[in-house]
XYZ file of C-alpha atoms in Angstrom:
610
model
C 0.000 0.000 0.000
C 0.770 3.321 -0.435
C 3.130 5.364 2.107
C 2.999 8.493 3.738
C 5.838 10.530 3.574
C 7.459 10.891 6.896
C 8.830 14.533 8.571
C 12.028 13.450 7.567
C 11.866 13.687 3.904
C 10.263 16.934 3.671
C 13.007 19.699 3.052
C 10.526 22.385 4.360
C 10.366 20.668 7.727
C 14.110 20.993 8.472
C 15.802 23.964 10.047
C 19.320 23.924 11.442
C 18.623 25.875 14.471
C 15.242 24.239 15.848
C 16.086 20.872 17.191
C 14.179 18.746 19.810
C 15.281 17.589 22.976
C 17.672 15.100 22.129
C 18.952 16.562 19.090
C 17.382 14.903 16.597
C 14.945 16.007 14.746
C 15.275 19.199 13.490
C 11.766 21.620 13.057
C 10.625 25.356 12.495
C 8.252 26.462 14.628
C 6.355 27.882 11.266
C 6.710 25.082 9.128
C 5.891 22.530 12.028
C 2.263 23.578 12.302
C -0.065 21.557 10.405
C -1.426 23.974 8.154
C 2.092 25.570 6.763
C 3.977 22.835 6.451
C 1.248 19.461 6.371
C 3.991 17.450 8.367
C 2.727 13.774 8.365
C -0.036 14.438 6.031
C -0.579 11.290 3.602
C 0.732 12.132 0.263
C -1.944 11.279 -2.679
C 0.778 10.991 -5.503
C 2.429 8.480 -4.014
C 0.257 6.044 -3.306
C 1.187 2.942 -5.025
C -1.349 -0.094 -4.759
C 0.689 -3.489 -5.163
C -0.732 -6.076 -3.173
C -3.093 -4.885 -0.398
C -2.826 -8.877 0.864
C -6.688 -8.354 2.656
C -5.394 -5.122 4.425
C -7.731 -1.505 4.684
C -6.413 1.519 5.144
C -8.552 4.607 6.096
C -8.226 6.561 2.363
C -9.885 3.215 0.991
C -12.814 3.169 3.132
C -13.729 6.577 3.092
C -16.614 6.291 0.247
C -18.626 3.401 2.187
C -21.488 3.821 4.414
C -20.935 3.683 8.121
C -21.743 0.478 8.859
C -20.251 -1.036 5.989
C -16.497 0.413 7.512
C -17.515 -1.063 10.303
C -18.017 -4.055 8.587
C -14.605 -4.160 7.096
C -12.899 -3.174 10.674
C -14.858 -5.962 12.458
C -13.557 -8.746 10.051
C -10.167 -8.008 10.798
C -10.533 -8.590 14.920
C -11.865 -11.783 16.537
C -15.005 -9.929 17.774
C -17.633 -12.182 16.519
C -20.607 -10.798 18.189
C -19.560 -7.258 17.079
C -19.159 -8.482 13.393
C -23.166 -9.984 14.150
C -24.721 -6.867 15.384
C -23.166 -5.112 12.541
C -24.744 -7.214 9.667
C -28.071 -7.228 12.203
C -28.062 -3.520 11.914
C -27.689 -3.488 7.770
C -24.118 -3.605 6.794
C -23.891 -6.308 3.225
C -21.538 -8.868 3.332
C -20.661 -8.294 0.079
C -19.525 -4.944 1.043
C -15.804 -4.336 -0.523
C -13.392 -1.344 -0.183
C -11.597 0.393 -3.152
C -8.731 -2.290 -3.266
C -11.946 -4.623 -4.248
C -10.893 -5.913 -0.238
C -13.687 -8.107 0.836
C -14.559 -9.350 4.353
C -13.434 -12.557 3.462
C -10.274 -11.144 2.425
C -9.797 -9.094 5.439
C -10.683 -12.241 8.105
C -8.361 -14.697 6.269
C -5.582 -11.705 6.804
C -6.048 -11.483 10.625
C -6.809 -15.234 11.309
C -9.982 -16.154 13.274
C -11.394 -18.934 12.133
C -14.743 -17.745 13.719
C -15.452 -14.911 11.517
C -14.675 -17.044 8.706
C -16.616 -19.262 9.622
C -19.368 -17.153 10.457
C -18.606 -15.225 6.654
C -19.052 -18.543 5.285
C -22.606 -18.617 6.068
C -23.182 -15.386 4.150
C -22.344 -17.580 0.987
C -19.048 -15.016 -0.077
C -17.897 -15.471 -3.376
C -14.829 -17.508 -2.912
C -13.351 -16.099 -6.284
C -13.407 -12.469 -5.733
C -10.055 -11.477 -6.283
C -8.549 -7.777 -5.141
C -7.184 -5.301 -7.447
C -3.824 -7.523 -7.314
C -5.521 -10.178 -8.476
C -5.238 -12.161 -5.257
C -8.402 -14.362 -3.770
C -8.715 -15.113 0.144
C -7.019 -17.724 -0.606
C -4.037 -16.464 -1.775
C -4.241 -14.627 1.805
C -4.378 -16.758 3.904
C -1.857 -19.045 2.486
C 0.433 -16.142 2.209
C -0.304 -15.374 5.464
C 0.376 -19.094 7.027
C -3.410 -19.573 7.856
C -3.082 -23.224 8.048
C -6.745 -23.781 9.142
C -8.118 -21.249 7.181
C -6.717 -22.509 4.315
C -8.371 -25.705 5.239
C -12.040 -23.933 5.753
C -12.038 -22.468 2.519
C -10.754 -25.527 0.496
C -13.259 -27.624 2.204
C -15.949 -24.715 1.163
C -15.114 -24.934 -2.596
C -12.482 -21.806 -2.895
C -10.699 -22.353 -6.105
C -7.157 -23.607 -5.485
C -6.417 -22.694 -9.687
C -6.612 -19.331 -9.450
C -3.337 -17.286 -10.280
C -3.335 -13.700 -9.353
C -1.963 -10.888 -11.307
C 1.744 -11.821 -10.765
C 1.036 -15.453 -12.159
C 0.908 -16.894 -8.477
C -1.432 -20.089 -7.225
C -2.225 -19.487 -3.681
C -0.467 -22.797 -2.911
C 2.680 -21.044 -4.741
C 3.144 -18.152 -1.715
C 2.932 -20.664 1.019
C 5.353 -19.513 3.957
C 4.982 -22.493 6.597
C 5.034 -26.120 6.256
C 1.781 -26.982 7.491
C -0.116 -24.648 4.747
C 1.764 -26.009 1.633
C 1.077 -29.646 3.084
C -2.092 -28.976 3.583
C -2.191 -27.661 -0.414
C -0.540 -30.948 -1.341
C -3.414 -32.903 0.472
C -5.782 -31.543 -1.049
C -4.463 -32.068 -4.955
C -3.869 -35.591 -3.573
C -7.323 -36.255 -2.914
C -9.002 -34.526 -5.583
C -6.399 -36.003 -8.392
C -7.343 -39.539 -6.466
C -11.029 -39.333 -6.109
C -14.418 -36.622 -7.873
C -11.939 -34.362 -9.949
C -12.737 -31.010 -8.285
C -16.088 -31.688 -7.635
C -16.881 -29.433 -4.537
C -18.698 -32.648 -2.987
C -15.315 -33.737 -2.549
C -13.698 -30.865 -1.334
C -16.216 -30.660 1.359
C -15.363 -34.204 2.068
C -11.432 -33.952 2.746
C -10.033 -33.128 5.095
C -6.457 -32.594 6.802
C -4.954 -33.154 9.663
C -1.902 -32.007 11.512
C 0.229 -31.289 14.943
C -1.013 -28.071 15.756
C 1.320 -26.329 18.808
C -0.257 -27.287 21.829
C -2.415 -24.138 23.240
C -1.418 -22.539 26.800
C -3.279 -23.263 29.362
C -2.774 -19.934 31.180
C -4.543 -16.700 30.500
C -2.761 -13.863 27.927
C -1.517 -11.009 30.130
C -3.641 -8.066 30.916
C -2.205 -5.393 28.283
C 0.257 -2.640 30.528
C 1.143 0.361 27.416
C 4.153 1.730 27.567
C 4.596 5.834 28.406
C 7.395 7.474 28.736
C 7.086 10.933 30.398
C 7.977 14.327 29.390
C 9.532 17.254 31.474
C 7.161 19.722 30.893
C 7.785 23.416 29.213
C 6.034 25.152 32.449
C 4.816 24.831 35.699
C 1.296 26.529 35.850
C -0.208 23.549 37.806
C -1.261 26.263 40.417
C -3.183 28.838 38.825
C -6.873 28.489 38.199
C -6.804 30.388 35.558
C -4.664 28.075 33.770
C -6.885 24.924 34.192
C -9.411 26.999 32.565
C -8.156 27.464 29.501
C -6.661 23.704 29.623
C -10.594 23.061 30.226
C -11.283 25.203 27.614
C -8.815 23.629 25.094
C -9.749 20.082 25.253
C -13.772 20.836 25.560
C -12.977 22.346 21.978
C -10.503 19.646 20.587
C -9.514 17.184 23.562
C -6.107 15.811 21.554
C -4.770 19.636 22.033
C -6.326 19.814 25.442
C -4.448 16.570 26.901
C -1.015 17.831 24.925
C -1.468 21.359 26.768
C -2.163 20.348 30.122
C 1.131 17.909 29.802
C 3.082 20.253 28.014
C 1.808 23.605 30.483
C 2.770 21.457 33.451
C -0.999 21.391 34.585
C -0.624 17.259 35.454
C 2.194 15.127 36.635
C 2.966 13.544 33.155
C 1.847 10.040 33.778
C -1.626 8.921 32.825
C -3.439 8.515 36.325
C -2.650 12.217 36.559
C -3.559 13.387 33.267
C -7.496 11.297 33.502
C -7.759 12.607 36.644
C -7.855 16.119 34.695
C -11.061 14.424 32.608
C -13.058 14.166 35.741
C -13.214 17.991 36.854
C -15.818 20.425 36.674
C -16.231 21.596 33.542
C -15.011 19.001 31.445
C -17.356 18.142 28.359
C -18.409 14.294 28.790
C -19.013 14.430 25.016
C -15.350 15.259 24.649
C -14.111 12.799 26.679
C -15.719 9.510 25.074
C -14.835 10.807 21.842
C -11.407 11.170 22.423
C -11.309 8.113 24.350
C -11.897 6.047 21.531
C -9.623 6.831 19.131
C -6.934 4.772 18.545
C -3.734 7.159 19.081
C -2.010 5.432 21.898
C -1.845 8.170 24.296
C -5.971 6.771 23.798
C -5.052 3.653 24.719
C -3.216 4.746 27.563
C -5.474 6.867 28.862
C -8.413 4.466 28.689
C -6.692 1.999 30.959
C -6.066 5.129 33.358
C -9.496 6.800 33.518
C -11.183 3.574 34.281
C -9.183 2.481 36.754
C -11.042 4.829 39.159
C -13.640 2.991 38.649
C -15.161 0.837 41.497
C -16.119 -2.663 39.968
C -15.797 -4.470 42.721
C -18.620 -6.896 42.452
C -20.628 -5.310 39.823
C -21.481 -7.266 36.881
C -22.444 -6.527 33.005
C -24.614 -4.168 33.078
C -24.050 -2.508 36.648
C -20.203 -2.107 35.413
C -21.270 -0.309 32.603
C -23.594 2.048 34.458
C -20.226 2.369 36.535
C -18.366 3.233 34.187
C -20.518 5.729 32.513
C -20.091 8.477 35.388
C -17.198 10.251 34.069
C -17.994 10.324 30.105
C -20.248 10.157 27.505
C -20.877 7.423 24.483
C -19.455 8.206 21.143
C -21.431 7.507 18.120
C -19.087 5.307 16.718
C -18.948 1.879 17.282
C -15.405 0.703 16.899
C -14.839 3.704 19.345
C -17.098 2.334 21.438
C -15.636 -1.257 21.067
C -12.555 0.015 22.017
C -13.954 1.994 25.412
C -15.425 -1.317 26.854
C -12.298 -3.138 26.006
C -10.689 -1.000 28.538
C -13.506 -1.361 31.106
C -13.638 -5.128 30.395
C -9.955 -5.162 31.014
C -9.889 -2.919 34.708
C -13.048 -5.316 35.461
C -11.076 -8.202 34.874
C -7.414 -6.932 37.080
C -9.766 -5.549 39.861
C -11.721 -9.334 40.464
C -7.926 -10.665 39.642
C -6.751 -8.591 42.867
C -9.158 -9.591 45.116
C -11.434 -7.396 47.037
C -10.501 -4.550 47.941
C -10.987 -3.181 51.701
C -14.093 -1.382 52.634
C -15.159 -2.530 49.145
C -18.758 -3.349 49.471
C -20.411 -5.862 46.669
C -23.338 -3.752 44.970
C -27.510 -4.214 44.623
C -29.731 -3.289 43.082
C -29.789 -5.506 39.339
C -30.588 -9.188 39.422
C -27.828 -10.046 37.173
C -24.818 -12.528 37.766
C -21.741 -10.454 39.938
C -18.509 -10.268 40.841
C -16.318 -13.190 40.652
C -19.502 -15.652 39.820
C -19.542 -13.688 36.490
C -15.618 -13.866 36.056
C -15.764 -18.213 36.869
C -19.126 -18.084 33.798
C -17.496 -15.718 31.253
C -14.136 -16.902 31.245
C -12.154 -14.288 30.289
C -11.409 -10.273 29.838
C -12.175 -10.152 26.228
C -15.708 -12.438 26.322
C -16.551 -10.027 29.093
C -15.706 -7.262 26.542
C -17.583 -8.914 23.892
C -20.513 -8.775 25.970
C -20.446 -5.838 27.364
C -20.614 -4.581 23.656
C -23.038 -7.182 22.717
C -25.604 -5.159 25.632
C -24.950 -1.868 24.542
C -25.809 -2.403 21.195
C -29.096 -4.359 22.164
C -30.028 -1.156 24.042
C -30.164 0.463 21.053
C -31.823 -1.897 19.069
C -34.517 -2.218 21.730
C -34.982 1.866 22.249
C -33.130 3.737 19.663
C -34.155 1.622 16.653
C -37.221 0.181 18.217
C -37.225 -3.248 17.336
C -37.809 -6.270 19.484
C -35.626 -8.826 19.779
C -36.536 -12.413 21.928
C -34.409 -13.831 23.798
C -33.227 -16.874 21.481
C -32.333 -14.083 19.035
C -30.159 -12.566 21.578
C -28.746 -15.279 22.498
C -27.844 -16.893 19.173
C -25.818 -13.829 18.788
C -23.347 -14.675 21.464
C -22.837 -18.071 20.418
C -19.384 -19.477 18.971
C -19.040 -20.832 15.710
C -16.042 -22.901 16.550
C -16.690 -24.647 19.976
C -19.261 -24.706 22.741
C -16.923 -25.293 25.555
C -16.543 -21.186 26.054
C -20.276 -20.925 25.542
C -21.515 -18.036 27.945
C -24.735 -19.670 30.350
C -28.209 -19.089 29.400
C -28.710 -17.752 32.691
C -26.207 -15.321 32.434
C -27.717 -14.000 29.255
C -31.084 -14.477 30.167
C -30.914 -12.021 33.534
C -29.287 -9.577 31.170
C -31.884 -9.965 28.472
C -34.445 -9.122 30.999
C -32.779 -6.442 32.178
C -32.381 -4.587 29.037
C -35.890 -5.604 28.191
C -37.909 -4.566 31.090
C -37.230 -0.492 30.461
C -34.454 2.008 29.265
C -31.079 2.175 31.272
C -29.730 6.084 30.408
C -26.500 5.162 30.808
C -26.622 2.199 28.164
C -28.408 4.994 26.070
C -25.939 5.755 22.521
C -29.179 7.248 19.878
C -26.387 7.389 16.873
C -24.634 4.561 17.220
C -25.966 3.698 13.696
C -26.022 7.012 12.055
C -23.636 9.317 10.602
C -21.315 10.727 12.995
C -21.726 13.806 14.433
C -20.347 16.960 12.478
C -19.548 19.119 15.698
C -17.483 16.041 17.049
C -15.741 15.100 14.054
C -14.065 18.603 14.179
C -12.716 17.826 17.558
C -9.645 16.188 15.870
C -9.300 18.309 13.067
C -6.571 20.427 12.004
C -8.155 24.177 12.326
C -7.601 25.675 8.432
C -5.965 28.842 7.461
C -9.134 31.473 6.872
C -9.318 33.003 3.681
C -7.645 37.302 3.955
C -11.477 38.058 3.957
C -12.768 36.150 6.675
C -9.876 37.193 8.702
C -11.468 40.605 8.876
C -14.343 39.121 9.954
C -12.749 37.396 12.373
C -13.632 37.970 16.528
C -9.869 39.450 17.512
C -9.737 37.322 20.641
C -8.787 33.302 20.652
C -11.799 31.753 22.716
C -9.873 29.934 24.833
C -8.394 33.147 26.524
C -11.864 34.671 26.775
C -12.335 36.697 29.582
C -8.726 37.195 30.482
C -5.973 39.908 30.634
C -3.935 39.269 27.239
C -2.184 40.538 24.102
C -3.540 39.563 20.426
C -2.876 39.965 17.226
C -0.944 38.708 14.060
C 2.225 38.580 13.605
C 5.085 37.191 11.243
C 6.866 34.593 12.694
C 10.601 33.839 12.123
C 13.312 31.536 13.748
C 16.251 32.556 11.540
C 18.910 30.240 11.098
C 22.674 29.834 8.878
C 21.192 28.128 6.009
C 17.476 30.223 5.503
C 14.861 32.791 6.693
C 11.594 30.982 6.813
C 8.825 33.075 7.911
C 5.211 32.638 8.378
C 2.244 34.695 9.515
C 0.528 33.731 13.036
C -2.170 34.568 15.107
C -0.034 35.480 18.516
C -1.343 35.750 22.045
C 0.441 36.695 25.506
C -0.924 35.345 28.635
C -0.154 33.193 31.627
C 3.322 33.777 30.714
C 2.965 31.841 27.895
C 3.364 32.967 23.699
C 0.834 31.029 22.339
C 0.752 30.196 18.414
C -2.425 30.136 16.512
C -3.989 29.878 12.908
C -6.726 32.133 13.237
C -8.743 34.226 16.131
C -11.100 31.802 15.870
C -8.751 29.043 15.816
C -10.268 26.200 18.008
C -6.863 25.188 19.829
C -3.425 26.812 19.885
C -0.640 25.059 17.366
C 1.917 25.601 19.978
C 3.278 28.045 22.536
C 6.624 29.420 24.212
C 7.201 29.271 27.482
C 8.130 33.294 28.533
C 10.195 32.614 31.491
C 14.047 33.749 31.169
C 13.106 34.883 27.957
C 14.281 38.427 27.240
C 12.414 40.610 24.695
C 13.910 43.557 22.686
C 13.396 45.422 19.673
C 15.337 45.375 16.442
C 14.244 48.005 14.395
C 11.492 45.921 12.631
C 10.674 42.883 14.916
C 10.633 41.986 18.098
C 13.867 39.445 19.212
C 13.414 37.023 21.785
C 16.503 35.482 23.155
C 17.189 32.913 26.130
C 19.915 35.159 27.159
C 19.789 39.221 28.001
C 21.783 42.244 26.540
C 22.060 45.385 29.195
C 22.089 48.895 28.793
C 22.356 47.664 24.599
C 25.194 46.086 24.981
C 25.360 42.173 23.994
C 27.687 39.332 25.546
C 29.670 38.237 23.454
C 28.507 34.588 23.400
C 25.065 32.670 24.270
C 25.370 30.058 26.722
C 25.714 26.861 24.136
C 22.197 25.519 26.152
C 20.675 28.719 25.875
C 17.181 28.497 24.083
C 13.997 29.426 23.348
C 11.812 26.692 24.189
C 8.243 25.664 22.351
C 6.106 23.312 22.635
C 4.245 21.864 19.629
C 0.614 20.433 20.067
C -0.500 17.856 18.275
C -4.053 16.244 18.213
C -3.239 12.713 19.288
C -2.334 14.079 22.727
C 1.754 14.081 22.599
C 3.635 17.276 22.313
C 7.007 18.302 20.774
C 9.760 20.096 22.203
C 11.112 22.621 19.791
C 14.466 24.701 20.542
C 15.555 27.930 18.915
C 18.733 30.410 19.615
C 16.296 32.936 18.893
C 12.336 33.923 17.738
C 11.894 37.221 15.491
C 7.787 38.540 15.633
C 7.489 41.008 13.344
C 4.397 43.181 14.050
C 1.977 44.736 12.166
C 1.954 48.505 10.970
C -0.320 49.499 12.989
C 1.008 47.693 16.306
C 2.740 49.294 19.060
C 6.308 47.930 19.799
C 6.515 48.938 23.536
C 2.966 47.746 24.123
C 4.114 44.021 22.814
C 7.610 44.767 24.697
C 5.749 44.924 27.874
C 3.549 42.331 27.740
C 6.675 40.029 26.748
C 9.116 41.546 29.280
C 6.511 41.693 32.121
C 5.826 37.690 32.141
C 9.572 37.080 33.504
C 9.732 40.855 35.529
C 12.744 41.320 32.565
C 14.249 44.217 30.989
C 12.356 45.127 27.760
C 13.792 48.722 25.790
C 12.862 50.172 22.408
């Protein structure tokens, strides 16, 4: 599949005198925000389609309906019941993306036999090849799916087919086991019916499979590496207001700010604890929560762990859970949300009770550890919890009725009934659900389009047009209310090998020179930290240096560690350290120099002189 081009091999990303902490990377504070320099951006004119091998990408789903992406997504994971509800709701199985990538294709690329299986029923045609020419077949033997390989032989897929490069799937075989398996099956046909699909369905093959472990995958621990941060404004109020104010508007920025602004300790207890303050927009929160940047994932694992589960089960975690957030309107967002609760569920029952932990009442469903000896493990209990949001909303947002052996039937394994979850179990939950509308279960468009107003939460805020700049409100709304300076500016960190320069929205408070595309720019881009930083005037623009001239008279040299620091925000939640020997801000014609001067010099009590 195509590749983005990375940071690295974009000229107009490099500057010799901005480097990050360790000395690295090299970026200009200009040319690092999004909308001057599209850093990371996925380059259209160099996508190059070869063999997509039953993967999906974002840029080749983006013309299907909803629920057909969802589709797509769920065949690549093992979460049958997911994949069920999906199809229940009106997603075709014949659904494909632009690389002519079918479900099939997709399942025999990730390797659950289930969804196969369950595929299999739809009646897929086995033949459909991809825009490289290769059938699931070809996939799964190229991607040493021994018993895959196996289902689909047995279900009539054509073992003859050669795909654009001249290739039988029994020609990319990687493993032993597959090509064997390919050899057993010409033997038998060649032997018996001559590829009559009667005798396909008829063979079969048998092998030493690796002998499963008996013990339990671990619990998933991410990895996070903290930051020092650029400031220490964890206490002024004002501060966590804008913070508030940030991530309410587009939560990625918010999260990077308060880590960045020193607002948190930078580990991820800290940083969720942040989510559950006054103010915070619940809306924000589940919609950041499930996307899949892995500060996400991180944080997911961290704002749930407050969370008392002690005892609870299904339905009663979920209405525990629910306290500090609201449901997106996204499924696989969703999916990935009661992962995360499935998985703190799961470590707190491992742990034991906890003192003064009380077991809850209330529901008549099964609790506690009886429901963690029925289910089995984390990611059934996952499953399910899924499996009762989205009869919720079949139930109340869709209004449809479901009985209970329809509810049921959609839990069930296709491969074994030795995991199967007790009709009890289900049954008490079924009830549950049934008997009248839980609010916190509630998600009204988890079937629809997704919300406009939330979809901009992520976005990258655009460069307005000269006209609508004029139009434009001259205060960022994320400093409403509060002593600052405003106003445009051209930006420059010069350096030995250029002068690049770019025009920015500028605005002094909290000691901080914050960096933004517009007035009415959602978030800020980035922001210098003001302390030790000494302003003064050069004729034309305003130089900021780490280190002060007196009475106009420079040292001779710059301490060597001497910089101007910046942070960068960036939407998934991390921030970048930039470092410069010096900023220029060159001002407007109608701005007053000593009236910048002394906002600048006044954040660090420093000299400031025209």
């Amino acid at each position: 599949m195509g590749a983005a081009r990375s940071c690295a091999e974009k000229p107009w990303c490099l500057s010799p005198h901005a480097c990050d902490r360790d000395g690295q990377t090299h970026l200009d504070l200009v040319t690092a925000i999004p909308s001057h320099g599209q850093c990371g951006t996925f380059d259209e004119e160099i996508i190059e389609v070869e063999c997509p091998a039953g993967a999906i990408f974002p840029e080749t789903l983006q013309n299907l309906r909803l629920l057909d992406r969802h589709f797509l997504v769920f065949c690549g994971t093992s979460n049958l019941v997911a994949l069920r509800w999906v199809l229940r709701f009106g997603a075709s199985p014949s659904t494909h993306d632009t690389n002519s990538t079918t479900g099939l294709h997709v399942a025999c690329r990730s390797g659950s036999c289930s969804v196969v299986l369950e595929l299999l029923r739809h009646r897929p045609a086995l033949d459909r090849a991809d825009v490289a020419g290769w059938t699931p077949l070809h996939v799964a033997a190229r991607m040493s799916r021994c018993s895959i390989v196996v289902l689909l032989l047995k279900a009539g897929a054509p073992a003859w087919v050669r795909n654009s490069h001249g290739e039988l799937p029994s020609d990319m075989c990687l493993d032993g086991a597959t090509h064997a398996a390919f050899a057993s099956f010409q033997e038998y046909l060649l032997s018996g019916s001559r590829g009559s699909q009667a005798a396909a369905a008829a063979w079969n093959f048998y092998w030493d499979r690796p002998e499963a472990d008996d013990s339990e995958a671990p619990l998933p621990t991410p990895f996070f590496t903290p930051q020092q941060p650029m400031a220490n404004l964890r206490s002024q109020k004002e501060a966590v207001v804008v913070g508030t104010r940030i991530f309410n508007a587009q939560p990625g920025y918010g999260i990077a700010f308060i880590r960045a602004a020193g607002l948190v300790h930078d580990y991820p207890r800290s940083s969720s604890k942040f989510l559950y303050q006054e103010g915070i927009d619940r809306q924000a929160v589940g919609y950041f929560l499930g996307q899949t940047f892995s500060m996400c994932e991180t944080l997911r694992l961290a704002f749930f762990s407050r969370c008392e589960f002690w005892g609870t089960g299904v339905i009663s975690a979920l209405v525990e859970a629910r306290v500090g957030f609201d449901w997106p309107d996204d499924l696989q967002q969703i999916s990935r949300i009661t992962y995360a609760i499935a998985i703190n569920w799961w470590t707190c029952h491992e742990e034991g009770q906890p003192s003064g932990a009380q077991v809850p009442v209330g529901l008549d469903e099964v609790q506690g550890v009886d429901l963690k000896t029925d289910i089995g493990t984390a990611e059934a209990l996952q499953h399910l919890m899924l499996s009762v949001l989205c009869l919720h909303h079949h139930l109340y947002e869709r209004r449809y009725d479901m009985d209970f052996d329809a509810w049921k039937s959609l839990q069930q394994s296709t491969v074994s009934t030795s995991d199967a979850i007790p009709d009890e179990l289900l049954y008490k939950i079924w009830c549950i659900v049934r008997k009248s509308p839980i609010a916190q279960l509630s998600v009204p468009g988890l079937t629809g389009e997704r919300s406009v107003s939330l979809e901009g939460k992520l976005g990258i805020e655009q460069m307005p047009t000269p006209a609508q700049a004029q139009t434009q409100t001259p205060q960022v709304p994320w400093l409403a209310g509060f002593p600052s300076l405003q106003g445009w500016l051209n930006i420059s960190t010069p350096g030995l090998d250029g002068d690049v320069k770019g025009r920015l929205w500028a605005s002094v408070c909290l000691g901080l020179l914050f960096f933004s595309l517009s007035p009415s720019a959602a978030a800020p881009e980035a922001f210098v930290c003001l302390s030790g930083v000494f302003p003064s005037w050069e004729g034309e623009v305003i130089l900021l240096e780490k280190w002060r001239s007196f009475d106009g008279k420079s040292e001779t040299a710059s301490p060597m560690d001497s910089f101007v620091t910046g942070a960068l925000l960036k939407p998934d939640g991390s921030w970048k350290e930039c470092s410069f020997w010096r900023v220029e801000l060159g001002l407007m014609q109608a701005d007053d120099p000593k009236l910048w001067l002394n906002w600048l010099g006044s954040m660090d009590k420093t000299r400031s002189w025209v």
